PDB file of C-alpha atoms in Angstrom:
ATOM      1  CA  ARG A   1       0.342   9.366  12.931  1.00 51.00           C
ATOM      2  CA  ALA A   2       3.650  10.227  11.297  1.00 50.00           C
ATOM      3  CA  GLN A   3       5.359   8.579  14.273  1.00 50.00           C
ATOM      4  CA  GLY A   4       3.392   5.414  13.568  1.00 50.00           C
ATOM      5  CA  LEU A   5       4.670   5.383   9.990  1.00 52.00           C
ATOM      6  CA  GLN A   6       8.175   6.183  11.218  1.00 47.00           C
ATOM      7  CA  GLY A   7       8.145   3.218  13.577  1.00 45.00           C
ATOM      8  CA  ALA A   8       6.820   0.826  10.959  1.00 46.00           C
ATOM      9  CA  VAL A   9       9.226   1.861   8.221  1.00 46.00           C
ATOM     10  CA  PHE A  10      12.443   2.461  10.084  1.00 40.00           C
ATOM     11  CA  ASN A  11      12.450   0.940  13.566  1.00 41.00           C
ATOM     12  CA  MET A  12      12.755  -2.658  12.395  1.00 40.00           C
ATOM     13  CA  GLU A  13      15.811  -4.784  11.914  1.00 41.00           C
ATOM     14  CA  PRO A  14      17.070  -4.103   8.347  1.00 40.00           C
ATOM     15  CA  GLU A  15      16.711  -7.738   7.340  1.00 49.00           C
ATOM     16  CA  SER A  16      13.168  -8.092   8.693  1.00 57.00           C
ATOM     17  CA  ILE A  17      11.351  -6.473   5.749  1.00 70.00           C
ATOM     18  CA  ALA A  18      12.774  -5.566   2.341  1.00 75.00           C
ATOM     19  CA  ARG A  19      11.265  -2.171   1.514  1.00 82.00           C
ATOM     20  CA  PRO A  20      10.387  -1.190  -2.052  1.00 91.00           C
ATOM     21  CA  ALA A  21      12.895   1.112  -3.714  1.00 91.00           C
ATOM     22  CA  LYS A  22      10.632   4.137  -3.283  1.00 92.00           C
ATOM     23  CA  ILE A  23       7.851   4.949  -0.809  1.00 93.00           C
ATOM     24  CA  VAL A  24       5.542   7.908  -1.445  1.00 93.00           C
ATOM     25  CA  ILE A  25       3.284   9.249   1.307  1.00 93.00           C
ATOM     26  CA  VAL A  26       0.255  11.206   0.076  1.00 92.00           C
ATOM     27  CA  ASP A  27      -2.373  12.923   2.203  1.00 90.00           C
ATOM     28  CA  THR A  28      -4.778  15.864   2.044  1.00 89.00           C
ATOM     29  CA  ASP A  29      -3.915  16.871   5.635  1.00 89.00           C
ATOM     30  CA  GLU A  30      -1.264  19.593   5.346  1.00 92.00           C
ATOM     31  CA  PHE A  31      -0.215  19.293   9.002  1.00 92.00           C
ATOM     32  CA  PHE A  32       0.264  15.553   8.660  1.00 91.00           C
ATOM     33  CA  CYS A  33       2.413  16.060   5.555  1.00 93.00           C
ATOM     34  CA  GLU A  34       4.561  18.637   7.345  1.00 94.00           C
ATOM     35  CA  ALA A  35       5.067  16.230  10.244  1.00 92.00           C
ATOM     36  CA  ALA A  36       5.892  13.402   7.844  1.00 92.00           C
ATOM     37  CA  ARG A  37       8.491  15.520   6.035  1.00 94.00           C
ATOM     38  CA  ARG A  38      10.189  16.298   9.334  1.00 94.00           C
ATOM     39  CA  HIS A  39      10.209  12.651  10.399  1.00 91.00           C
ATOM     40  CA  PHE A  40      11.481  11.368   7.059  1.00 90.00           C
ATOM     41  CA  GLU A  41      13.997  14.136   6.360  1.00 91.00           C
ATOM     42  CA  GLY A  42      17.106  12.671   4.759  1.00 89.00           C
ATOM     43  CA  GLN A  43      15.350   9.397   3.911  1.00 87.00           C
ATOM     44  CA  ASP A  44      14.416   8.186   0.442  1.00 85.00           C
ATOM     45  CA  ILE A  45      10.720   8.884   0.981  1.00 91.00           C
ATOM     46  CA  ASP A  46       8.596  11.429  -0.905  1.00 92.00           C
ATOM     47  CA  VAL A  47       5.700  13.248   0.762  1.00 93.00           C
ATOM     48  CA  VAL A  48       2.925  14.595  -1.474  1.00 91.00           C
ATOM     49  CA  HIS A  49       0.324  16.986  -0.056  1.00 92.00           C
ATOM     50  CA  GLY A  50      -2.747  16.399  -2.169  1.00 90.00           C
ATOM     51  CA  ARG A  51      -5.270  13.906  -3.434  1.00 86.00           C
ATOM     52  CA  LEU A  52      -4.702  10.533  -5.012  1.00 78.00           C
ATOM     53  CA  GLU A  53      -4.805  12.211  -8.411  1.00 72.00           C
ATOM     54  CA  ASP A  54      -1.604  14.054  -7.435  1.00 72.00           C
ATOM     55  CA  LEU A  55       0.359  10.833  -7.092  1.00 81.00           C
ATOM     56  CA  PRO A  56       3.438  10.305  -9.234  1.00 72.00           C
ATOM     57  CA  ASP A  57       3.539   7.029 -11.147  1.00 86.00           C
ATOM     58  CA  VAL A  58       3.589   4.189  -8.620  1.00 92.00           C
ATOM     59  CA  ASP A  59       3.242   0.418  -8.888  1.00 94.00           C
ATOM     60  CA  CYS A  60       1.185  -0.120  -5.741  1.00 95.00           C
ATOM     61  CA  VAL A  61      -1.072   1.855  -3.387  1.00 95.00           C
ATOM     62  CA  VAL A  62      -1.717   1.034   0.261  1.00 96.00           C
ATOM     63  CA  TRP A  63      -5.484   1.035   0.892  1.00 96.00           C
ATOM     64  CA  PRO A  64      -6.299   1.523   4.601  1.00 95.00           C
ATOM     65  CA  GLY A  65      -9.697   0.224   5.646  1.00 94.00           C
ATOM     66  CA  ASN A  66     -11.650  -1.525   8.360  1.00 95.00           C
ATOM     67  CA  CYS A  67     -11.341  -5.126   9.483  1.00 96.00           C
ATOM     68  CA  GLN A  68     -14.189  -6.301   7.223  1.00 97.00           C
ATOM     69  CA  ALA A  69     -13.213  -4.224   4.157  1.00 97.00           C
ATOM     70  CA  LEU A  70     -16.601  -2.515   4.185  1.00 96.00           C
ATOM     71  CA  PRO A  71     -16.800   0.774   2.246  1.00 94.00           C
ATOM     72  CA  ALA A  72     -16.981   3.518   4.859  1.00 90.00           C
ATOM     73  CA  SER A  73     -15.317   6.701   3.600  1.00 86.00           C
ATOM     74  CA  GLY A  74     -14.529   8.978   0.704  1.00 88.00           C
ATOM     75  CA  LEU A  75     -11.088   7.380   0.589  1.00 89.00           C
ATOM     76  CA  ASP A  76     -12.695   4.034  -0.277  1.00 93.00           C
ATOM     77  CA  ALA A  77     -14.567   5.726  -3.119  1.00 92.00           C
ATOM     78  CA  ALA A  78     -11.391   7.427  -4.377  1.00 91.00           C
ATOM     79  CA  MET A  79      -9.445   4.151  -4.222  1.00 93.00           C
ATOM     80  CA  SER A  80     -12.192   2.396  -6.168  1.00 94.00           C
ATOM     81  CA  ARG A  81     -12.022   5.053  -8.885  1.00 91.00           C
ATOM     82  CA  LEU A  82      -8.244   4.715  -9.054  1.00 91.00           C
ATOM     83  CA  LEU A  83      -7.912   0.924  -8.879  1.00 93.00           C
ATOM     84  CA  GLY A  84     -11.270  -0.443 -10.002  1.00 93.00           C
ATOM     85  CA  SER A  85     -14.619  -1.197  -8.435  1.00 91.00           C
ATOM     86  CA  SER A  86     -13.973  -4.896  -7.782  1.00 96.00           C
ATOM     87  CA  VAL A  87     -10.851  -4.532  -5.619  1.00 96.00           C
ATOM     88  CA  LEU A  88     -12.664  -3.825  -2.347  1.00 96.00           C
ATOM     89  CA  ALA A  89     -15.188  -6.605  -3.039  1.00 96.00           C
ATOM     90  CA  ARG A  90     -12.297  -9.056  -3.516  1.00 97.00           C
ATOM     91  CA  ALA A  91     -10.781  -7.899  -0.225  1.00 97.00           C
ATOM     92  CA  GLN A  92     -14.127  -8.534   1.499  1.00 97.00           C
ATOM     93  CA  SER A  93     -14.350 -12.033   0.024  1.00 97.00           C
ATOM     94  CA  ARG A  94     -10.831 -12.972   1.104  1.00 96.00           C
ATOM     95  CA  ILE A  95     -11.365 -11.660   4.630  1.00 97.00           C
ATOM     96  CA  ARG A  96     -14.625 -13.580   5.016  1.00 97.00           C
ATOM     97  CA  ALA A  97     -13.008 -16.743   3.654  1.00 97.00           C
ATOM     98  CA  GLU A  98      -9.897 -16.519   5.849  1.00 96.00           C
ATOM     99  CA  PHE A  99     -11.232 -14.901   9.037  1.00 97.00           C
ATOM    100  CA  GLY A 100     -15.030 -15.184   9.042  1.00 97.00           C
ATOM    101  CA  ASP A 101     -17.723 -12.556   9.440  1.00 94.00           C
ATOM    102  CA  GLU A 102     -16.041 -10.920  12.452  1.00 94.00           C
ATOM    103  CA  GLY A 103     -13.260  -9.631  10.236  1.00 97.00           C
ATOM    104  CA  CYS A 104      -9.484  -9.782  10.299  1.00 97.00           C
ATOM    105  CA  PRO A 105      -6.993  -8.590  12.937  1.00 96.00           C
ATOM    106  CA  LEU A 106      -5.528  -5.092  12.721  1.00 95.00           C
ATOM    107  CA  GLY A 107      -2.491  -5.060  10.480  1.00 96.00           C
ATOM    108  CA  THR A 108      -3.762  -7.782   8.145  1.00 97.00           C
ATOM    109  CA  ALA A 109      -2.584  -6.967   4.616  1.00 97.00           C
ATOM    110  CA  LEU A 110      -3.869  -8.366   1.314  1.00 97.00           C
ATOM    111  CA  LEU A 111      -2.161  -7.667  -2.006  1.00 97.00           C
ATOM    112  CA  LEU A 112      -4.773  -7.380  -4.766  1.00 96.00           C
ATOM    113  CA  GLU A 113      -4.460  -6.685  -8.478  1.00 96.00           C
ATOM    114  CA  ALA A 114      -6.071  -3.556  -9.861  1.00 95.00           C
ATOM    115  CA  ASP A 115      -8.947  -4.251 -12.226  1.00 92.00           C
ATOM    116  CA  ASP A 116      -6.804  -3.530 -15.294  1.00 77.00           C
ATOM    117  CA  ALA A 117      -3.474  -4.844 -13.959  1.00 62.00           C
ATOM    118  CA  GLY A 118      -2.853  -6.899 -17.071  1.00 51.00           C
ATOM    119  CA  ALA A 119      -3.758  -4.137 -19.536  1.00 56.00           C
ATOM    120  CA  PRO A 120      -1.066  -2.576 -21.760  1.00 54.00           C
ATOM    121  CA  PRO A 121       0.539   0.571 -20.295  1.00 53.00           C
ATOM    122  CA  ALA A 122      -0.564   3.985 -21.500  1.00 54.00           C
ATOM    123  CA  SER A 123       1.192   5.474 -24.491  1.00 52.00           C
ATOM    124  CA  ALA A 124       4.532   7.058 -23.675  1.00 50.00           C
ATOM    125  CA  GLY A 125       3.405  10.130 -25.570  1.00 52.00           C
ATOM    126  CA  ASP A 126       0.460  10.701 -23.234  1.00 54.00           C
ATOM    127  CA  ALA A 127       2.338  12.772 -20.664  1.00 53.00           C
ATOM    128  CA  ALA A 128      -0.861  14.109 -19.097  1.00 55.00           C
ATOM    129  CA  ALA A 129      -2.001  10.695 -17.867  1.00 58.00           C
ATOM    130  CA  PRO A 130       0.151   9.047 -15.183  1.00 62.00           C
ATOM    131  CA  GLN A 131       0.288   5.269 -15.133  1.00 76.00           C
ATOM    132  CA  ARG A 132      -2.364   3.801 -12.859  1.00 84.00           C
ATOM    133  CA  PRO A 133      -1.110   1.614  -9.994  1.00 92.00           C
ATOM    134  CA  ARG A 134      -1.089  -2.081 -10.900  1.00 93.00           C
ATOM    135  CA  CYS A 135      -2.168  -3.253  -7.468  1.00 95.00           C
ATOM    136  CA  ALA A 136      -3.256  -2.333  -3.960  1.00 95.00           C
ATOM    137  CA  VAL A 137      -2.354  -3.598  -0.532  1.00 96.00           C
ATOM    138  CA  PHE A 138      -5.542  -3.490   1.501  1.00 97.00           C
ATOM    139  CA  VAL A 139      -4.624  -3.129   5.189  1.00 96.00           C
ATOM    140  CA  ALA A 140      -6.864  -3.255   8.257  1.00 96.00           C
ATOM    141  CA  VAL A 141      -6.224  -0.110  10.315  1.00 94.00           C
ATOM    142  CA  PHE A 142      -9.710   0.531  11.749  1.00 91.00           C
ATOM    143  CA  PRO A 143     -11.265   0.416  14.333  1.00 89.00           C
ATOM    144  CA  ARG A 144      -8.851   3.075  15.464  1.00 86.00           C
ATOM    145  CA  SER A 145      -6.175   2.134  17.980  1.00 89.00           C
ATOM    146  CA  ARG A 146      -2.773   3.422  19.032  1.00 87.00           C
ATOM    147  CA  GLU A 147      -1.003   0.507  17.360  1.00 91.00           C
ATOM    148  CA  GLY A 148      -3.175   0.426  14.239  1.00 91.00           C
ATOM    149  CA  PRO A 149      -1.032   2.592  11.904  1.00 92.00           C
ATOM    150  CA  ARG A 150       2.196   0.806  12.876  1.00 92.00           C
ATOM    151  CA  LEU A 151       0.674  -2.645  12.406  1.00 94.00           C
ATOM    152  CA  ALA A 152      -0.931  -1.641   9.109  1.00 94.00           C
ATOM    153  CA  MET A 153       2.255  -0.166   7.633  1.00 93.00           C
ATOM    154  CA  ALA A 154       4.309  -3.157   8.740  1.00 94.00           C
ATOM    155  CA  GLY A 155       1.726  -5.498   7.214  1.00 95.00           C
ATOM    156  CA  ALA A 156       1.712  -3.579   3.928  1.00 96.00           C
ATOM    157  CA  LEU A 157       5.506  -3.593   3.668  1.00 94.00           C
ATOM    158  CA  GLN A 158       5.602  -7.312   4.440  1.00 95.00           C
ATOM    159  CA  ALA A 159       2.972  -8.076   1.778  1.00 95.00           C
ATOM    160  CA  ILE A 160       4.991  -6.151  -0.820  1.00 96.00           C
ATOM    161  CA  ALA A 161       8.236  -7.832   0.245  1.00 95.00           C
ATOM    162  CA  ASP A 162       6.642 -11.304   0.045  1.00 94.00           C
ATOM    163  CA  HIS A 163       5.252 -10.544  -3.425  1.00 94.00           C
ATOM    164  CA  ASN A 164       8.597  -9.246  -4.677  1.00 94.00           C
ATOM    165  CA  ALA A 165      10.350 -12.327  -3.303  1.00 92.00           C
ATOM    166  CA  ARG A 166       7.952 -14.571  -5.269  1.00 91.00           C
ATOM    167  CA  ILE A 167       8.478 -12.544  -8.448  1.00 91.00           C
ATOM    168  CA  THR A 168      12.265 -12.730  -8.051  1.00 90.00           C
ATOM    169  CA  ALA A 169      12.203 -16.475  -7.331  1.00 89.00           C
ATOM    170  CA  ALA A 170      10.022 -17.145 -10.376  1.00 88.00           C
ATOM    171  CA  ALA A 171      12.331 -15.073 -12.587  1.00 86.00           C
ATOM    172  CA  ASP A 172      15.385 -16.943 -11.277  1.00 84.00           C
ATOM    173  CA  ALA A 173      13.695 -20.273 -11.928  1.00 84.00           C
ATOM    174  CA  ALA A 174      12.739 -19.237 -15.462  1.00 81.00           C
ATOM    175  CA  SER A 175      16.289 -18.130 -16.248  1.00 77.00           C
ATOM    176  CA  GLY A 176      17.814 -21.332 -14.906  1.00 70.00           C
ATOM    177  CA  LYS A 177      19.515 -19.694 -11.915  1.00 63.00           C
ATOM    178  CA  LYS A 178      17.604 -22.082  -9.670  1.00 55.00           C
ATOM    179  CA  ILE A 179      16.841 -25.712 -10.381  1.00 45.00           C
ATOM    180  CA  ALA A 180      13.584 -25.802  -8.448  1.00 46.00           C
ATOM    181  CA  SER A 181      10.579 -24.212 -10.108  1.00 43.00           C
ATOM    182  CA  ALA A 182       8.854 -21.295  -8.417  1.00 49.00           C
ATOM    183  CA  SER A 183       5.515 -19.573  -8.895  1.00 53.00           C
ATOM    184  CA  ALA A 184       5.060 -15.807  -8.992  1.00 55.00           C
ATOM    185  CA  GLY A 185       1.719 -16.259  -7.235  1.00 63.00           C
ATOM    186  CA  GLU A 186      -1.791 -15.079  -8.001  1.00 69.00           C
ATOM    187  CA  CYS A 187      -0.663 -11.471  -8.652  1.00 83.00           C
ATOM    188  CA  ALA A 188       2.011 -12.403 -11.190  1.00 83.00           C
ATOM    189  CA  SER A 189       0.792  -9.838 -13.740  1.00 86.00           C
ATOM    190  CA  VAL A 190       1.597  -7.051 -11.271  1.00 90.00           C
ATOM    191  CA  GLY A 191       5.322  -7.694 -11.664  1.00 92.00           C
ATOM    192  CA  PHE A 192       8.011  -6.403  -9.324  1.00 94.00           C
ATOM    193  CA  ILE A 193       6.864  -3.532  -7.086  1.00 95.00           C
ATOM    194  CA  GLU A 194       9.453  -0.750  -6.995  1.00 95.00           C
ATOM    195  CA  ARG A 195       7.339   2.280  -6.058  1.00 94.00           C
ATOM    196  CA  ALA A 196       4.595   2.131  -3.435  1.00 95.00           C
ATOM    197  CA  ALA A 197       2.334   4.943  -2.242  1.00 94.00           C
ATOM    198  CA  CYS A 198       0.638   5.204   1.136  1.00 94.00           C
ATOM    199  CA  PRO A 199      -1.923   7.713   2.430  1.00 91.00           C
ATOM    200  CA  GLY A 200      -1.739   8.805   6.048  1.00 87.00           C
ATOM    201  CA  LEU A 201      -2.885   5.771   8.030  1.00 87.00           C
ATOM    202  CA  GLY A 202      -5.626   6.617  10.495  1.00 74.00           C
ATOM    203  CA  THR A 203      -5.901  10.262   9.393  1.00 68.00           C
ATOM    204  CA  PHE A 204      -9.653  10.106   8.646  1.00 58.00           C
ATOM    205  CA  CYS A 205      -9.266  12.635   5.826  1.00 51.00           C
ATOM    206  CA  GLY A 206     -11.691  10.673   3.677  1.00 43.00           C
ATOM    207  CA  SER A 207     -10.348  11.706   0.284  1.00 37.00           C
TER     208      SER A 207
END
């Protein structure tokens, strides 16, 4: 599983996908985290052994799920608590609209705003409460397959890169750096994604 993440994050041409400035891997499986630390040693990637509540402040969370975005695990419940109850329902609606009732291909990634993405940030004085992620990238990694984690991670990174490119283009247009106008897209309130967190893809930890 760590090898799948390794292949998705590092074994691409550098210009193929622009990674966010920081990637955090979080998982409740201690053995997976140890393997991930070995694979990513010397790279600008943090590995957190723990639950979602242990995450440092991040802008975006990768949400691994099945090809129809049906709730099927404790991880889905934890993600809903963290990001809002409507996020998974919106993923289901988009998948049905774009791919039909059979579901989407493995590796499909959808960037979705958290329920309170446009809300003001928490008070700087509230050190006990980390900032909630502003969005999720729902990725289809189940039904389980050898290529699933690699395809899902690549899809998530591409979705983040595409979003950041739209945000940058819209900012350039607004500042007059570009003559043509550009739209930040439907997740404009999310802003630029610098820090993204990802649980172990395909680990079946369920929390």
